[in-house]
PDB file of C-alpha atoms in Angstrom:
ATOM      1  CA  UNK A   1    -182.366-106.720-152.666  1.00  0.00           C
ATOM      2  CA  UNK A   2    -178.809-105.333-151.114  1.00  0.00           C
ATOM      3  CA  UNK A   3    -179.283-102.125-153.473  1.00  0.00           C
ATOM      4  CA  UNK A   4    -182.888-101.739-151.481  1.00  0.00           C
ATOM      5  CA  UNK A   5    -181.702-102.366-148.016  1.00  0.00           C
ATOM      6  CA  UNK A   6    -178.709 -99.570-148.514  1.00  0.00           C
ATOM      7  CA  UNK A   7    -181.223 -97.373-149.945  1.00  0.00           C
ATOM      8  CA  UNK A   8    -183.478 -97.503-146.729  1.00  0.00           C
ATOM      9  CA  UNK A   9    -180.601 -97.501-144.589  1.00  0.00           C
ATOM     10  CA  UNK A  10    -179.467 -94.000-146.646  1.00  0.00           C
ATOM     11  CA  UNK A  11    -182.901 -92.251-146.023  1.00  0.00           C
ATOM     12  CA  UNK A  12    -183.135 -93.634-142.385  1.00  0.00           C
ATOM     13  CA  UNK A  13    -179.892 -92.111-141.796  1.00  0.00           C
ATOM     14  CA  UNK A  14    -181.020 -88.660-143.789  1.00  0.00           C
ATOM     15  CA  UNK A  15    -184.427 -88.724-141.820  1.00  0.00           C
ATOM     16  CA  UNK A  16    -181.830 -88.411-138.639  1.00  0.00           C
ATOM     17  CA  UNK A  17    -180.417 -85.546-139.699  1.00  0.00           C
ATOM     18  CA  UNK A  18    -183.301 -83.845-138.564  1.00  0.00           C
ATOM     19  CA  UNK A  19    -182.524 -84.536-135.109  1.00  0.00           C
ATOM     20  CA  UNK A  20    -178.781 -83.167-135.233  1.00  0.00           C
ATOM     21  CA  UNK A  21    -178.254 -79.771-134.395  1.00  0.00           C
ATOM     22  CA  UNK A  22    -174.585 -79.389-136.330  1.00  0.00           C
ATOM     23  CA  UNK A  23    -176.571 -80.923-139.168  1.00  0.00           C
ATOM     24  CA  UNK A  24    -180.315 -78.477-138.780  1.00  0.00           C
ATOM     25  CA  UNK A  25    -177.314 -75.634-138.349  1.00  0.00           C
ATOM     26  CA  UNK A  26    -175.773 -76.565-141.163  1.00  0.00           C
ATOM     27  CA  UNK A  27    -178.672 -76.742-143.578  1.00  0.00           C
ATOM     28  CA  UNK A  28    -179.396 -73.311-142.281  1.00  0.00           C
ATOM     29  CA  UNK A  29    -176.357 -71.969-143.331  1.00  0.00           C
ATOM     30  CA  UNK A  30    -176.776 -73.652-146.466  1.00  0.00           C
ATOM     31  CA  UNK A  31    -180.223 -71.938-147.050  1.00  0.00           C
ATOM     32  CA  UNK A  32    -178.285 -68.508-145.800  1.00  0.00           C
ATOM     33  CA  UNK A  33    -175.767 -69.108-148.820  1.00  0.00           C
ATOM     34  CA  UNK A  34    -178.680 -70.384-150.979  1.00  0.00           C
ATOM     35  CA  UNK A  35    -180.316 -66.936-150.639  1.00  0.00           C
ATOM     36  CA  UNK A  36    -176.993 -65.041-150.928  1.00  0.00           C
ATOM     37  CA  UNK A  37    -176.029 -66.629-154.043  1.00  0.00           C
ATOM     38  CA  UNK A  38    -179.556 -65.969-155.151  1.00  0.00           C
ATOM     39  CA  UNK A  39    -179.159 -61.598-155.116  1.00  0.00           C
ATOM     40  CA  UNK A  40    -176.339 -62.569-157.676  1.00  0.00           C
ATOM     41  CA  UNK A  41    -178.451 -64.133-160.337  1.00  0.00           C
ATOM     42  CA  UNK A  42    -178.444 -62.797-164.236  1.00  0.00           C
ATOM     43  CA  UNK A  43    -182.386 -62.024-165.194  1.00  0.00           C
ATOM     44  CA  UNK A  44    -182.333 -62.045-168.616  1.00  0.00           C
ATOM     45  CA  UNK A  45    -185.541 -61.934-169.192  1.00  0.00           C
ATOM     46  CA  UNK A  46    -189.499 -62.692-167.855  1.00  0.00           C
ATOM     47  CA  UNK A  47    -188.682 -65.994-168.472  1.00  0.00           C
ATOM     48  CA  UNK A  48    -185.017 -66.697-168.200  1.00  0.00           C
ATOM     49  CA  UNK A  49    -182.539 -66.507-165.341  1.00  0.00           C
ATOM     50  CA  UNK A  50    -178.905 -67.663-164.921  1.00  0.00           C
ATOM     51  CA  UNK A  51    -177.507 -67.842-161.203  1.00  0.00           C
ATOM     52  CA  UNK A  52    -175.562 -70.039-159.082  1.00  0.00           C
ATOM     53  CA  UNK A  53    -177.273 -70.646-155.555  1.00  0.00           C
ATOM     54  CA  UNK A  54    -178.020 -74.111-157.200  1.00  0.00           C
ATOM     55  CA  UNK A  55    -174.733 -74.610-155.631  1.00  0.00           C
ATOM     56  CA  UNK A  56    -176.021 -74.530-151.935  1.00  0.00           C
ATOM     57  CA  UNK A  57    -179.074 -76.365-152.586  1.00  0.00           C
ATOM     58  CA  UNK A  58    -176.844 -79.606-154.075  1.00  0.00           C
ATOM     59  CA  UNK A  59    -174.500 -79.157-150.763  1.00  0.00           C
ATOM     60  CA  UNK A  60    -177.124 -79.709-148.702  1.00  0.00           C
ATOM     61  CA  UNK A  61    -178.260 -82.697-150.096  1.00  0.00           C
ATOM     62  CA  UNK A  62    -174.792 -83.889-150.320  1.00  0.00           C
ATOM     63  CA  UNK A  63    -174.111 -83.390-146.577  1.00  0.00           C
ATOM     64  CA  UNK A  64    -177.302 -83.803-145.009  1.00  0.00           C
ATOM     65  CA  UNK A  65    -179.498 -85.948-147.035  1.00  0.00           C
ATOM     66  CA  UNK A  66    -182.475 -85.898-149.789  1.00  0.00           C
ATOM     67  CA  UNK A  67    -185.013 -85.239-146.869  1.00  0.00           C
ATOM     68  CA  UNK A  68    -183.148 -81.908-145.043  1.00  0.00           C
ATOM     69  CA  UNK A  69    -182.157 -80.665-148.942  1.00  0.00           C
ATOM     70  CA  UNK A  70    -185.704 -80.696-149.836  1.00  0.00           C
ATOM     71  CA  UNK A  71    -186.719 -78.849-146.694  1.00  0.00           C
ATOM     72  CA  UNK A  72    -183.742 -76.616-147.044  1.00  0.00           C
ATOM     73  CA  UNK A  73    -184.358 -75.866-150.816  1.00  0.00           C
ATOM     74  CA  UNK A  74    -188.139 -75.202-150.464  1.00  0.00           C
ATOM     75  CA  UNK A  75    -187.353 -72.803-147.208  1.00  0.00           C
ATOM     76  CA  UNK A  76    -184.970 -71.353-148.997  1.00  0.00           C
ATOM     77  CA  UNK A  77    -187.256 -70.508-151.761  1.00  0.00           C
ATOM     78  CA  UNK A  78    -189.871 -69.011-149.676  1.00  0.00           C
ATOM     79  CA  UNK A  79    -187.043 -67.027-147.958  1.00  0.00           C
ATOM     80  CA  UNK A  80    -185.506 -65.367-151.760  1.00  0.00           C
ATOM     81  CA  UNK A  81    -189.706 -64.802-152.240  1.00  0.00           C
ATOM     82  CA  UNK A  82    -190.170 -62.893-149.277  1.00  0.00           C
ATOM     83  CA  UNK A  83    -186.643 -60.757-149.160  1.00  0.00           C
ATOM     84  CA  UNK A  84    -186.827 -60.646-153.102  1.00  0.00           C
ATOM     85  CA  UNK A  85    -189.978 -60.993-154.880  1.00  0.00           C
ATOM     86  CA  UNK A  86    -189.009 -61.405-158.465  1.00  0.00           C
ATOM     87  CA  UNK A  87    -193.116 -61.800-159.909  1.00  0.00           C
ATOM     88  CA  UNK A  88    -196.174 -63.566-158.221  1.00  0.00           C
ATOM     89  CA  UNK A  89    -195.834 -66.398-155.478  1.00  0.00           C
ATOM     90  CA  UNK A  90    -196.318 -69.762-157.379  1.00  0.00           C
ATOM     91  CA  UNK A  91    -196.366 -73.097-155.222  1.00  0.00           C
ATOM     92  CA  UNK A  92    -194.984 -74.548-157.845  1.00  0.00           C
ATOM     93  CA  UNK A  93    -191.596 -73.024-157.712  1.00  0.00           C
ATOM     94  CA  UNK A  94    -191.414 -74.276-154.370  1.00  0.00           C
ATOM     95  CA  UNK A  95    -191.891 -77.414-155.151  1.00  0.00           C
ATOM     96  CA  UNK A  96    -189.086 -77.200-157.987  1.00  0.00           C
ATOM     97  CA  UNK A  97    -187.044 -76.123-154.724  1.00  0.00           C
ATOM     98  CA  UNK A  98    -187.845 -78.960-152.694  1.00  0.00           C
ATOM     99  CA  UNK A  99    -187.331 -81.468-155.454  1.00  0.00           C
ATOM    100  CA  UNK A 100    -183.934 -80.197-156.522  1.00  0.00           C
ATOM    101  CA  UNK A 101    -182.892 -80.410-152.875  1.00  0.00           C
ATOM    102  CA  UNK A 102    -184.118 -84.145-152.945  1.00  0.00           C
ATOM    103  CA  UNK A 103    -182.493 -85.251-156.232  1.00  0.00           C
ATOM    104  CA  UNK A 104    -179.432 -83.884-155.253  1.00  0.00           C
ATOM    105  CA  UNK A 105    -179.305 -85.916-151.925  1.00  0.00           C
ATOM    106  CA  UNK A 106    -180.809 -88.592-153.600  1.00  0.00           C
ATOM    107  CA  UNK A 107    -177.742 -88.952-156.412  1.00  0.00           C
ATOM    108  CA  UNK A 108    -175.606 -87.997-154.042  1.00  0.00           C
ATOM    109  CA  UNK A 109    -175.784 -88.232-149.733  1.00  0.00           C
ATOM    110  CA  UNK A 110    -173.250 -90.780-148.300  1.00  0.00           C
ATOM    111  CA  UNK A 111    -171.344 -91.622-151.530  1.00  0.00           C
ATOM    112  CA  UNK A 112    -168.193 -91.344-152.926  1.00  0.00           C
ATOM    113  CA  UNK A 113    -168.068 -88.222-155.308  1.00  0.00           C
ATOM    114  CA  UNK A 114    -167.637 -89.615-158.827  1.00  0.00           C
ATOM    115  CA  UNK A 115    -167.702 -86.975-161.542  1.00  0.00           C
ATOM    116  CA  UNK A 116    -170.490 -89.245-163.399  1.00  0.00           C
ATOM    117  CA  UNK A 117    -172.581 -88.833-160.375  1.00  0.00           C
ATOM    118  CA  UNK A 118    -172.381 -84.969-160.681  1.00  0.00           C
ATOM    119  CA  UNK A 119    -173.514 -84.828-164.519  1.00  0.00           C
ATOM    120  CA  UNK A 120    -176.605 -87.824-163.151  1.00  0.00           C
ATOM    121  CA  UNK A 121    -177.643 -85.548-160.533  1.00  0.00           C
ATOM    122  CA  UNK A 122    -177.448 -82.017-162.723  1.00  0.00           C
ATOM    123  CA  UNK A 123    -178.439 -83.793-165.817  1.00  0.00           C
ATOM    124  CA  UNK A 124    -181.823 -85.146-163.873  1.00  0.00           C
ATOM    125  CA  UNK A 125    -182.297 -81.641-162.396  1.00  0.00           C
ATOM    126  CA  UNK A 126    -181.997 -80.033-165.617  1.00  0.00           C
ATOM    127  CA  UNK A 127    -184.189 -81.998-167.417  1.00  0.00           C
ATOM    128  CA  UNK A 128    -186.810 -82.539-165.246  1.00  0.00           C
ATOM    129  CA  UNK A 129    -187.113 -79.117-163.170  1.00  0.00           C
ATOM    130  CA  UNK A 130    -185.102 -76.879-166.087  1.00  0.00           C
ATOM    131  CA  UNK A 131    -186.819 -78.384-168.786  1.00  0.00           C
ATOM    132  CA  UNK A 132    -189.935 -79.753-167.762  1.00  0.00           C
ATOM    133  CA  UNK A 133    -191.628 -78.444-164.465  1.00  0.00           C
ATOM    134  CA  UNK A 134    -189.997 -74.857-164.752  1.00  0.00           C
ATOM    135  CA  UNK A 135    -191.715 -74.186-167.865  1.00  0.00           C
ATOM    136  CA  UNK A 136    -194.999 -75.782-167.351  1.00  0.00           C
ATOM    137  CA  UNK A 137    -195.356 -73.221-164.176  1.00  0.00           C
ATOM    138  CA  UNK A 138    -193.760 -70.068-165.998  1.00  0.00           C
ATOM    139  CA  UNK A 139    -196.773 -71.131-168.926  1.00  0.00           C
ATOM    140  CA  UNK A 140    -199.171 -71.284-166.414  1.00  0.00           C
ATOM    141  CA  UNK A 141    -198.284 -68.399-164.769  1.00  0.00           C
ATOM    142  CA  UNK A 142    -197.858 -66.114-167.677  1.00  0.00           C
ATOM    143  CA  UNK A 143    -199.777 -67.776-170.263  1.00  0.00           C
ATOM    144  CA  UNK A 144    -197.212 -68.426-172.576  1.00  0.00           C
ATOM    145  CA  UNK A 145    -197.041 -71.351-175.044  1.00  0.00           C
ATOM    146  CA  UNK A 146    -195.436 -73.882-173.169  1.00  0.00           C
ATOM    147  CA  UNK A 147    -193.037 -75.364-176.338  1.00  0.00           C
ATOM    148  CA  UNK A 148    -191.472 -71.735-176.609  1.00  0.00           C
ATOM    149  CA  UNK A 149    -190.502 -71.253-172.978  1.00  0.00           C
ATOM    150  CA  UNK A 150    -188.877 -74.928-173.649  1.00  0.00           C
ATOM    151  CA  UNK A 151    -187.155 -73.717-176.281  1.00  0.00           C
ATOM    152  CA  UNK A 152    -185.561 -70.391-174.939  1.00  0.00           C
ATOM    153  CA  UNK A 153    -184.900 -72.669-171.679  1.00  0.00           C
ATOM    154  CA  UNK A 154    -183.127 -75.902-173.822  1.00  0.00           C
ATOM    155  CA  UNK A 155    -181.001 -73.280-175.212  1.00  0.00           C
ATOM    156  CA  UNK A 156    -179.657 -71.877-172.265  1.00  0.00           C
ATOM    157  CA  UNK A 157    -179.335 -75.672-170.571  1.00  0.00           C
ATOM    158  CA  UNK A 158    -177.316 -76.602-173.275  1.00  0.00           C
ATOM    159  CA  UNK A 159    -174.888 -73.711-173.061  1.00  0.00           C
ATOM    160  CA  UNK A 160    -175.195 -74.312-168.955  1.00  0.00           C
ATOM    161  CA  UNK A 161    -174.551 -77.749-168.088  1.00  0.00           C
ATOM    162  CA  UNK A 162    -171.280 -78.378-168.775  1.00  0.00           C
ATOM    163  CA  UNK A 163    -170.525 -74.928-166.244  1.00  0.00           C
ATOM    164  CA  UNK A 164    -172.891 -75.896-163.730  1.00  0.00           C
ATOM    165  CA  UNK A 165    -171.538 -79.754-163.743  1.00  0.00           C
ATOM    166  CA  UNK A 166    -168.327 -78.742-162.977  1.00  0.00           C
ATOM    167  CA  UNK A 167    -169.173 -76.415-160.977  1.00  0.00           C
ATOM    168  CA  UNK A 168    -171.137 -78.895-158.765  1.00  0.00           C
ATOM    169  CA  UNK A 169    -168.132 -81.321-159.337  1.00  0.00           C
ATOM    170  CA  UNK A 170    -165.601 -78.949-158.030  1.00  0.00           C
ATOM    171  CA  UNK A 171    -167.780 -77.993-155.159  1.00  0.00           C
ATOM    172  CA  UNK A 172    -168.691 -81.872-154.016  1.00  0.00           C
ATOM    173  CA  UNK A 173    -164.619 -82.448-154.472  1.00  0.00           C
ATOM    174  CA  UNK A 174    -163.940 -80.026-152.136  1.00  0.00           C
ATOM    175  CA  UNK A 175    -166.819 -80.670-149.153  1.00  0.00           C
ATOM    176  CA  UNK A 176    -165.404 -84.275-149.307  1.00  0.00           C
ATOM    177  CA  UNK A 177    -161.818 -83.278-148.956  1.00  0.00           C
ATOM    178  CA  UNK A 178    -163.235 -81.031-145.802  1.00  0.00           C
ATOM    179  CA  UNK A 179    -165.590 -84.076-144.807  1.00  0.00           C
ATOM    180  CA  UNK A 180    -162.922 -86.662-144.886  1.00  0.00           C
ATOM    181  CA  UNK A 181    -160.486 -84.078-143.266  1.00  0.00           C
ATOM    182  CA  UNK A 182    -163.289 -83.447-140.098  1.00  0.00           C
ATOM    183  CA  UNK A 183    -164.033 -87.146-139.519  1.00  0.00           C
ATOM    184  CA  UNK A 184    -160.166 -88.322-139.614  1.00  0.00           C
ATOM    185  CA  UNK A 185    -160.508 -90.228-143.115  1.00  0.00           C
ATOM    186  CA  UNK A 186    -164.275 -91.811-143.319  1.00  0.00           C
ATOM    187  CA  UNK A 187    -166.467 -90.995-146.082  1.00  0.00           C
ATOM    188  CA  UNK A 188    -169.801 -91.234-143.428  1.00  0.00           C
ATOM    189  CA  UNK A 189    -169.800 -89.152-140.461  1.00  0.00           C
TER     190      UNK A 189
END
């Protein structure tokens, strides 16, 4: 029952973000770095991508919530789409977008960075969005077999978590030590 209360209390208080300016101009710069980060990804092929603006997406939701990192992430999609296209518009990427933004704010907005926290939240993305959702739309969009775009996309999720996780972990270490250093030792703002 406590567990429940602090949960609605955490997306009441990332449903305000919304109305903050330092936090709406902060999730914009976030979506600027986002599609920065983004002209700096590895294609390595139709199917298979390596890149790092992951990174902005999981700040966002760390900072300002599951709510403004889904907004952010899906904005910032459509943004990368319309400076970069890289293939046909598909919804569904977008949606990827928003729901990494989420997870991340879900797993971790307003708590304590814990490096098992980090490899929850990168582990869920991975395996639902890398591993899942990502391939399901790149099958329907190209009309490849579904198992083999899982395959070629396991592999490189395997090779990529343990960079990515402490990447993320390194990243969420230091926004905390700025966070903590900007509100004169809280956690919360």
């Amino acid at each position: 029952m406590q567990e429940t209360t602090k949960t609605k209390n955490r997306f009441r208080l990332a449903a305000r973000e919304f109305r903050t300016l330092s936090s709406l101009a902060g999730a914009s710069m976030m979506t600027a770095l986002n599609v920065v980060l983004s002209f700096f990804t590895l294609r390595l092929s139709e199917l298979l991508k390596v890149g790092f603006s992951f990174l902005a997406v999981a700040a966002t939701g760390f900072l300002y919530g599951p709510l403004l990192g889904a907004a952010a992430g899906g904005v910032g999609d459509i943004i990368k789409y319309l400076i970069h296209p890289d293939g046909p518009y598909f919804i569904g990427f977008t949606f990827n977008a928003c729901l990494s933004g989420f997870l991340y704010g879900l797993y971790l907005y307003k708590k304590p960075v814990k490096l098992w926290r980090a490899v929850c939240a990168k582990l869920t993305v991975s395996l639902v969005i890398n591993l899942v959702l990502n391939p399901l739309f790149l099958s329907i969009l190209y009309g490849k077999a579904f198992v083999l775009i899982s395959t070629v996309r396991l592999t490189k999720q395997l090779v990529m978590f343990p960079v990515d996780t402490a990447l993320l972990y390194g990243m969420l270490r230091l926004l905390e030590r700025v966070r903590v250093r900007q509100t004169g030792g809280s956690l919360s703002r």
